Amino acid sequence: MDSLANLGDILGLIAFAAAVLVTIATPSSEGSTFNPTTKGIMIAAFGTYVYVTGAKVLGDRLAGTYIENFDDYIEVLFPVLVLMAVFAAYSHQQMLDLQRSQRAVKRSYDMMLEIVDAAASGMMLLDSFGRITFANDTARAFLDLGETPDTGQIQTPGWTVKCGDQEPADDFRGLLLDGRSEGIPVAVVWPKGWRVDLRVSVSPLSEDSGRIGGYVASFERPSRI
Amino acid sequence: MVTAPPISEIARLVIALAVLPFIFRVARQIRMSGTSGPWFAITIGAVYASYLFTIIESFVAEPLFNALQHSSYGVAGVAGLLTAIETRRQVLEERLR
């Protein structure tokens, strides 16, 4: 029985020491579930048992020394280190999944933006006050829209907008209707006197709460007068 | 003769058992290809078995359970080594993709 016990200790020592070396030789990277943190903790976990089995193999030679007395306490680290290793791997996996989904969303957003910019129609997003928050390339070119460098907010060249019978305003507040509408007559007048007559279609955007969070407005390119 | 096991051995088993559900809960959610998962489970199982055998040997069949305890170290070591080798194989395969 004693020889079986000794064999187990020696086999354990050699195998755990080899496991430490193999883990050290395994490349880790931030782009993999086997990241440097997981690797470090795995080395520590296997190393714990190199110590424990090593102390058992040396046995009598260590009797009464700190090394022998510590092995019971060192052993308790193993399950805790294993938990830390799996948790580090799991957290890293979650982070990688999140980064992948963010990249997919960005690719999808960039593609939609290219489609919208390539459209011949002018397209705009209006906030709940009628201010332009987004305009595609056609709308930007046609309405002379610029952008504030710091904030990216859209700037108008100072034109006024008259929607139907409403009073002229410096934004599209006249388009803020409860439902979807098509062919609303809109006159845009530049400070220099240019005037453009548009037929605008507008559709409200609902937020998760059901409230209207903004509007999508689109128009075909007319000719300037 | 029956002797009470040292407090440290019981405390070690209690701590190990307290941590075990968390290890399984988190480990189940890690996507692993290949066989590193089963080898990892065998490593943990053998280590936990050694904790148990070392307490049992204080009550019954001391030579047998002492041998089983030390054999568990051997089993845990081999399974741990296979876990490390399989993990390395998976990591290298992942890098080639």
JSON list of C-alpha atoms in Angstrom, two decimals, chain A residues 25-158:
[
{"chain": "A", "resi": 25, "resn": "ALA", "atom": "CA", "xyz": [4.67, 27.14, -23.14]},
{"chain": "A", "resi": 26, "resn": "THR", "atom": "CA", "xyz": [1.06, 27.74, -24.24]},
{"chain": "A", "resi": 27, "resn": "PRO", "atom": "CA", "xyz": [0.75, 31.13, -25.94]},
{"chain": "A", "resi": 28, "resn": "SER", "atom": "CA", "xyz": [-1.91, 33.40, -24.47]},
{"chain": "A", "resi": 29, "resn": "SER", "atom": "CA", "xyz": [-3.40, 36.52, -25.96]},
{"chain": "A", "resi": 30, "resn": "GLU", "atom": "CA", "xyz": [-6.04, 39.11, -25.17]},
{"chain": "A", "resi": 31, "resn": "GLY", "atom": "CA", "xyz": [-7.97, 37.96, -28.25]},
{"chain": "A", "resi": 32, "resn": "SER", "atom": "CA", "xyz": [-8.36, 34.42, -26.91]},
{"chain": "A", "resi": 33, "resn": "THR", "atom": "CA", "xyz": [-10.30, 32.88, -23.99]},
{"chain": "A", "resi": 34, "resn": "PHE", "atom": "CA", "xyz": [-6.88, 31.67, -22.79]},
{"chain": "A", "resi": 35, "resn": "ASN", "atom": "CA", "xyz": [-5.77, 35.15, -21.86]},
{"chain": "A", "resi": 36, "resn": "PRO", "atom": "CA", "xyz": [-2.69, 35.99, -19.73]},
{"chain": "A", "resi": 37, "resn": "THR", "atom": "CA", "xyz": [-4.75, 36.18, -16.51]},
{"chain": "A", "resi": 38, "resn": "THR", "atom": "CA", "xyz": [-6.25, 32.71, -17.02]},
{"chain": "A", "resi": 39, "resn": "LYS", "atom": "CA", "xyz": [-2.82, 31.36, -17.93]},
{"chain": "A", "resi": 40, "resn": "GLY", "atom": "CA", "xyz": [-1.20, 32.83, -14.80]},
{"chain": "A", "resi": 41, "resn": "ILE", "atom": "CA", "xyz": [-3.88, 31.41, -12.52]},
{"chain": "A", "resi": 42, "resn": "MET", "atom": "CA", "xyz": [-3.69, 27.96, -14.19]},
{"chain": "A", "resi": 43, "resn": "ILE", "atom": "CA", "xyz": [0.09, 27.92, -13.63]},
{"chain": "A", "resi": 44, "resn": "ALA", "atom": "CA", "xyz": [-0.47, 28.85, -9.97]},
{"chain": "A", "resi": 45, "resn": "ALA", "atom": "CA", "xyz": [-3.12, 26.10, -9.58]},
{"chain": "A", "resi": 46, "resn": "PHE", "atom": "CA", "xyz": [-0.90, 23.37, -11.06]},
{"chain": "A", "resi": 47, "resn": "GLY", "atom": "CA", "xyz": [2.08, 24.81, -9.17]},
{"chain": "A", "resi": 48, "resn": "THR", "atom": "CA", "xyz": [0.16, 24.36, -5.91]},
{"chain": "A", "resi": 49, "resn": "TYR", "atom": "CA", "xyz": [0.15, 20.63, -6.51]},
{"chain": "A", "resi": 50, "resn": "VAL", "atom": "CA", "xyz": [3.81, 20.56, -7.53]},
{"chain": "A", "resi": 51, "resn": "TYR", "atom": "CA", "xyz": [4.46, 21.88, -4.03]},
{"chain": "A", "resi": 52, "resn": "VAL", "atom": "CA", "xyz": [2.01, 19.48, -2.33]},
{"chain": "A", "resi": 53, "resn": "THR", "atom": "CA", "xyz": [3.19, 16.31, -4.12]},
{"chain": "A", "resi": 54, "resn": "GLY", "atom": "CA", "xyz": [6.83, 17.44, -3.86]},
{"chain": "A", "resi": 55, "resn": "ALA", "atom": "CA", "xyz": [6.43, 17.77, -0.08]},
{"chain": "A", "resi": 56, "resn": "LYS", "atom": "CA", "xyz": [4.88, 14.27, 0.06]},
{"chain": "A", "resi": 57, "resn": "VAL", "atom": "CA", "xyz": [7.67, 12.74, -2.05]},
{"chain": "A", "resi": 58, "resn": "LEU", "atom": "CA", "xyz": [10.39, 14.28, 0.11]},
{"chain": "A", "resi": 59, "resn": "GLY", "atom": "CA", "xyz": [8.34, 13.10, 3.11]},
{"chain": "A", "resi": 60, "resn": "ASP", "atom": "CA", "xyz": [10.60, 12.25, 6.03]},
{"chain": "A", "resi": 61, "resn": "ARG", "atom": "CA", "xyz": [13.36, 14.59, 4.91]},
{"chain": "A", "resi": 62, "resn": "LEU", "atom": "CA", "xyz": [11.00, 17.53, 5.47]},
{"chain": "A", "resi": 63, "resn": "ALA", "atom": "CA", "xyz": [9.48, 16.23, 8.72]},
{"chain": "A", "resi": 64, "resn": "GLY", "atom": "CA", "xyz": [8.84, 19.06, 11.14]},
{"chain": "A", "resi": 65, "resn": "THR", "atom": "CA", "xyz": [9.84, 21.79, 8.69]},
{"chain": "A", "resi": 66, "resn": "TYR", "atom": "CA", "xyz": [7.68, 24.67, 7.45]},
{"chain": "A", "resi": 67, "resn": "ILE", "atom": "CA", "xyz": [7.51, 23.10, 3.98]},
{"chain": "A", "resi": 68, "resn": "GLU", "atom": "CA", "xyz": [5.86, 19.97, 5.31]},
{"chain": "A", "resi": 69, "resn": "ASN", "atom": "CA", "xyz": [3.51, 21.84, 7.64]},
{"chain": "A", "resi": 70, "resn": "PHE", "atom": "CA", "xyz": [2.34, 24.21, 4.93]},
{"chain": "A", "resi": 71, "resn": "ASP", "atom": "CA", "xyz": [1.15, 21.65, 2.39]},
{"chain": "A", "resi": 72, "resn": "ASP", "atom": "CA", "xyz": [-2.31, 21.20, 3.99]},
{"chain": "A", "resi": 73, "resn": "TYR", "atom": "CA", "xyz": [-2.85, 24.97, 3.82]},
{"chain": "A", "resi": 74, "resn": "ILE", "atom": "CA", "xyz": [-1.38, 25.34, 0.33]},
{"chain": "A", "resi": 75, "resn": "GLU", "atom": "CA", "xyz": [-3.72, 22.61, -0.93]},
{"chain": "A", "resi": 76, "resn": "VAL", "atom": "CA", "xyz": [-6.77, 24.67, -0.03]},
{"chain": "A", "resi": 77, "resn": "LEU", "atom": "CA", "xyz": [-5.67, 27.25, -2.60]},
{"chain": "A", "resi": 78, "resn": "PHE", "atom": "CA", "xyz": [-6.34, 24.82, -5.47]},
{"chain": "A", "resi": 79, "resn": "PRO", "atom": "CA", "xyz": [-10.17, 25.01, -5.65]},
{"chain": "A", "resi": 80, "resn": "VAL", "atom": "CA", "xyz": [-10.04, 28.77, -5.14]},
{"chain": "A", "resi": 81, "resn": "LEU", "atom": "CA", "xyz": [-7.47, 29.17, -7.95]},
{"chain": "A", "resi": 82, "resn": "VAL", "atom": "CA", "xyz": [-9.55, 26.92, -10.22]},
{"chain": "A", "resi": 83, "resn": "LEU", "atom": "CA", "xyz": [-12.61, 29.10, -9.57]},
{"chain": "A", "resi": 84, "resn": "MET", "atom": "CA", "xyz": [-10.54, 32.21, -10.35]},
{"chain": "A", "resi": 85, "resn": "ALA", "atom": "CA", "xyz": [-9.25, 30.62, -13.58]},
{"chain": "A", "resi": 86, "resn": "VAL", "atom": "CA", "xyz": [-12.70, 29.63, -14.90]},
{"chain": "A", "resi": 87, "resn": "PHE", "atom": "CA", "xyz": [-14.13, 33.00, -13.89]},
{"chain": "A", "resi": 88, "resn": "ALA", "atom": "CA", "xyz": [-11.29, 34.85, -15.67]},
{"chain": "A", "resi": 89, "resn": "ALA", "atom": "CA", "xyz": [-11.84, 32.72, -18.80]},
{"chain": "A", "resi": 90, "resn": "TYR", "atom": "CA", "xyz": [-15.62, 33.26, -18.67]},
{"chain": "A", "resi": 91, "resn": "SER", "atom": "CA", "xyz": [-15.35, 37.06, -18.14]},
{"chain": "A", "resi": 92, "resn": "HIS", "atom": "CA", "xyz": [-12.89, 37.28, -21.02]},
{"chain": "A", "resi": 93, "resn": "GLN", "atom": "CA", "xyz": [-15.17, 35.19, -23.25]},
{"chain": "A", "resi": 94, "resn": "GLN", "atom": "CA", "xyz": [-18.07, 37.57, -22.43]},
{"chain": "A", "resi": 95, "resn": "MET", "atom": "CA", "xyz": [-15.88, 40.57, -23.27]},
{"chain": "A", "resi": 96, "resn": "LEU", "atom": "CA", "xyz": [-14.80, 39.04, -26.60]},
{"chain": "A", "resi": 97, "resn": "ASP", "atom": "CA", "xyz": [-18.45, 38.26, -27.47]},
{"chain": "A", "resi": 98, "resn": "LEU", "atom": "CA", "xyz": [-19.39, 41.86, -26.68]},
{"chain": "A", "resi": 99, "resn": "GLN", "atom": "CA", "xyz": [-16.55, 43.22, -28.85]},
{"chain": "A", "resi": 100, "resn": "ARG", "atom": "CA", "xyz": [-17.60, 40.91, -31.72]},
{"chain": "A", "resi": 101, "resn": "SER", "atom": "CA", "xyz": [-21.23, 42.06, -31.52]},
{"chain": "A", "resi": 102, "resn": "GLN", "atom": "CA", "xyz": [-20.13, 45.72, -31.36]},
{"chain": "A", "resi": 103, "resn": "ARG", "atom": "CA", "xyz": [-18.06, 45.22, -34.53]},
{"chain": "A", "resi": 104, "resn": "ALA", "atom": "CA", "xyz": [-21.05, 43.53, -36.25]},
{"chain": "A", "resi": 105, "resn": "VAL", "atom": "CA", "xyz": [-23.37, 46.40, -35.26]},
{"chain": "A", "resi": 106, "resn": "LYS", "atom": "CA", "xyz": [-20.83, 48.97, -36.51]},
{"chain": "A", "resi": 107, "resn": "ARG", "atom": "CA", "xyz": [-20.43, 47.13, -39.84]},
{"chain": "A", "resi": 108, "resn": "SER", "atom": "CA", "xyz": [-24.21, 47.04, -40.22]},
{"chain": "A", "resi": 109, "resn": "TYR", "atom": "CA", "xyz": [-24.48, 50.74, -39.28]},
{"chain": "A", "resi": 110, "resn": "ASP", "atom": "CA", "xyz": [-21.73, 51.74, -41.74]},
{"chain": "A", "resi": 111, "resn": "MET", "atom": "CA", "xyz": [-23.42, 49.75, -44.51]},
{"chain": "A", "resi": 112, "resn": "MET", "atom": "CA", "xyz": [-26.83, 51.35, -43.82]},
{"chain": "A", "resi": 113, "resn": "LEU", "atom": "CA", "xyz": [-25.16, 54.77, -43.77]},
{"chain": "A", "resi": 114, "resn": "GLU", "atom": "CA", "xyz": [-23.59, 54.13, -47.17]},
{"chain": "A", "resi": 115, "resn": "ILE", "atom": "CA", "xyz": [-26.96, 53.07, -48.59]},
{"chain": "A", "resi": 116, "resn": "VAL", "atom": "CA", "xyz": [-28.69, 56.15, -47.15]},
{"chain": "A", "resi": 117, "resn": "ASP", "atom": "CA", "xyz": [-25.91, 58.46, -48.39]},
{"chain": "A", "resi": 118, "resn": "ALA", "atom": "CA", "xyz": [-26.08, 56.95, -51.88]},
{"chain": "A", "resi": 119, "resn": "ALA", "atom": "CA", "xyz": [-29.87, 57.55, -52.14]},
{"chain": "A", "resi": 120, "resn": "ALA", "atom": "CA", "xyz": [-31.02, 60.21, -54.62]},
{"chain": "A", "resi": 121, "resn": "SER", "atom": "CA", "xyz": [-33.65, 61.41, -52.12]},
{"chain": "A", "resi": 122, "resn": "GLY", "atom": "CA", "xyz": [-32.83, 63.77, -49.29]},
{"chain": "A", "resi": 123, "resn": "MET", "atom": "CA", "xyz": [-33.27, 62.05, -45.93]},
{"chain": "A", "resi": 124, "resn": "MET", "atom": "CA", "xyz": [-33.20, 63.66, -42.50]},
{"chain": "A", "resi": 125, "resn": "LEU", "atom": "CA", "xyz": [-33.80, 62.71, -38.90]},
{"chain": "A", "resi": 126, "resn": "LEU", "atom": "CA", "xyz": [-35.54, 65.41, -36.86]},
{"chain": "A", "resi": 127, "resn": "ASP", "atom": "CA", "xyz": [-35.64, 65.58, -33.07]},
{"chain": "A", "resi": 128, "resn": "SER", "atom": "CA", "xyz": [-38.86, 66.29, -31.19]},
{"chain": "A", "resi": 129, "resn": "PHE", "atom": "CA", "xyz": [-38.26, 70.04, -31.66]},
{"chain": "A", "resi": 130, "resn": "GLY", "atom": "CA", "xyz": [-37.89, 69.80, -35.45]},
{"chain": "A", "resi": 131, "resn": "ARG", "atom": "CA", "xyz": [-34.10, 70.27, -35.47]},
{"chain": "A", "resi": 132, "resn": "ILE", "atom": "CA", "xyz": [-32.06, 68.18, -37.90]},
{"chain": "A", "resi": 133, "resn": "THR", "atom": "CA", "xyz": [-30.00, 65.54, -36.07]},
{"chain": "A", "resi": 134, "resn": "PHE", "atom": "CA", "xyz": [-28.92, 63.58, -39.16]},
{"chain": "A", "resi": 135, "resn": "ALA", "atom": "CA", "xyz": [-28.94, 64.30, -42.89]},
{"chain": "A", "resi": 136, "resn": "ASN", "atom": "CA", "xyz": [-27.74, 62.09, -45.73]},
{"chain": "A", "resi": 137, "resn": "ASP", "atom": "CA", "xyz": [-25.30, 63.43, -48.35]},
{"chain": "A", "resi": 138, "resn": "THR", "atom": "CA", "xyz": [-28.12, 64.45, -50.72]},
{"chain": "A", "resi": 139, "resn": "ALA", "atom": "CA", "xyz": [-29.92, 66.47, -48.03]},
{"chain": "A", "resi": 140, "resn": "ARG", "atom": "CA", "xyz": [-26.61, 68.01, -46.84]},
{"chain": "A", "resi": 141, "resn": "ALA", "atom": "CA", "xyz": [-25.69, 69.10, -50.34]},
{"chain": "A", "resi": 142, "resn": "PHE", "atom": "CA", "xyz": [-29.11, 70.36, -51.23]},
{"chain": "A", "resi": 143, "resn": "LEU", "atom": "CA", "xyz": [-29.86, 72.28, -48.01]},
{"chain": "A", "resi": 144, "resn": "ASP", "atom": "CA", "xyz": [-26.23, 73.56, -47.58]},
{"chain": "A", "resi": 145, "resn": "LEU", "atom": "CA", "xyz": [-25.95, 71.83, -44.21]},
{"chain": "A", "resi": 146, "resn": "GLY", "atom": "CA", "xyz": [-22.69, 71.98, -42.30]},
{"chain": "A", "resi": 147, "resn": "GLU", "atom": "CA", "xyz": [-21.44, 70.48, -39.05]},
{"chain": "A", "resi": 148, "resn": "THR", "atom": "CA", "xyz": [-20.09, 72.00, -35.84]},
{"chain": "A", "resi": 149, "resn": "PRO", "atom": "CA", "xyz": [-16.50, 70.62, -35.61]},
{"chain": "A", "resi": 150, "resn": "ASP", "atom": "CA", "xyz": [-16.55, 70.00, -31.83]},
{"chain": "A", "resi": 151, "resn": "THR", "atom": "CA", "xyz": [-19.97, 68.49, -31.31]},
{"chain": "A", "resi": 152, "resn": "GLY", "atom": "CA", "xyz": [-20.87, 67.24, -34.80]},
{"chain": "A", "resi": 153, "resn": "GLN", "atom": "CA", "xyz": [-24.22, 69.07, -34.56]},
{"chain": "A", "resi": 154, "resn": "ILE", "atom": "CA", "xyz": [-25.77, 69.96, -37.90]},
{"chain": "A", "resi": 155, "resn": "GLN", "atom": "CA", "xyz": [-25.74, 73.66, -38.79]},
{"chain": "A", "resi": 156, "resn": "THR", "atom": "CA", "xyz": [-28.00, 75.38, -41.31]},
{"chain": "A", "resi": 157, "resn": "PRO", "atom": "CA", "xyz": [-26.86, 78.29, -43.48]},
{"chain": "A", "resi": 158, "resn": "GLY", "atom": "CA", "xyz": [-29.56, 80.44, -41.83]}
]
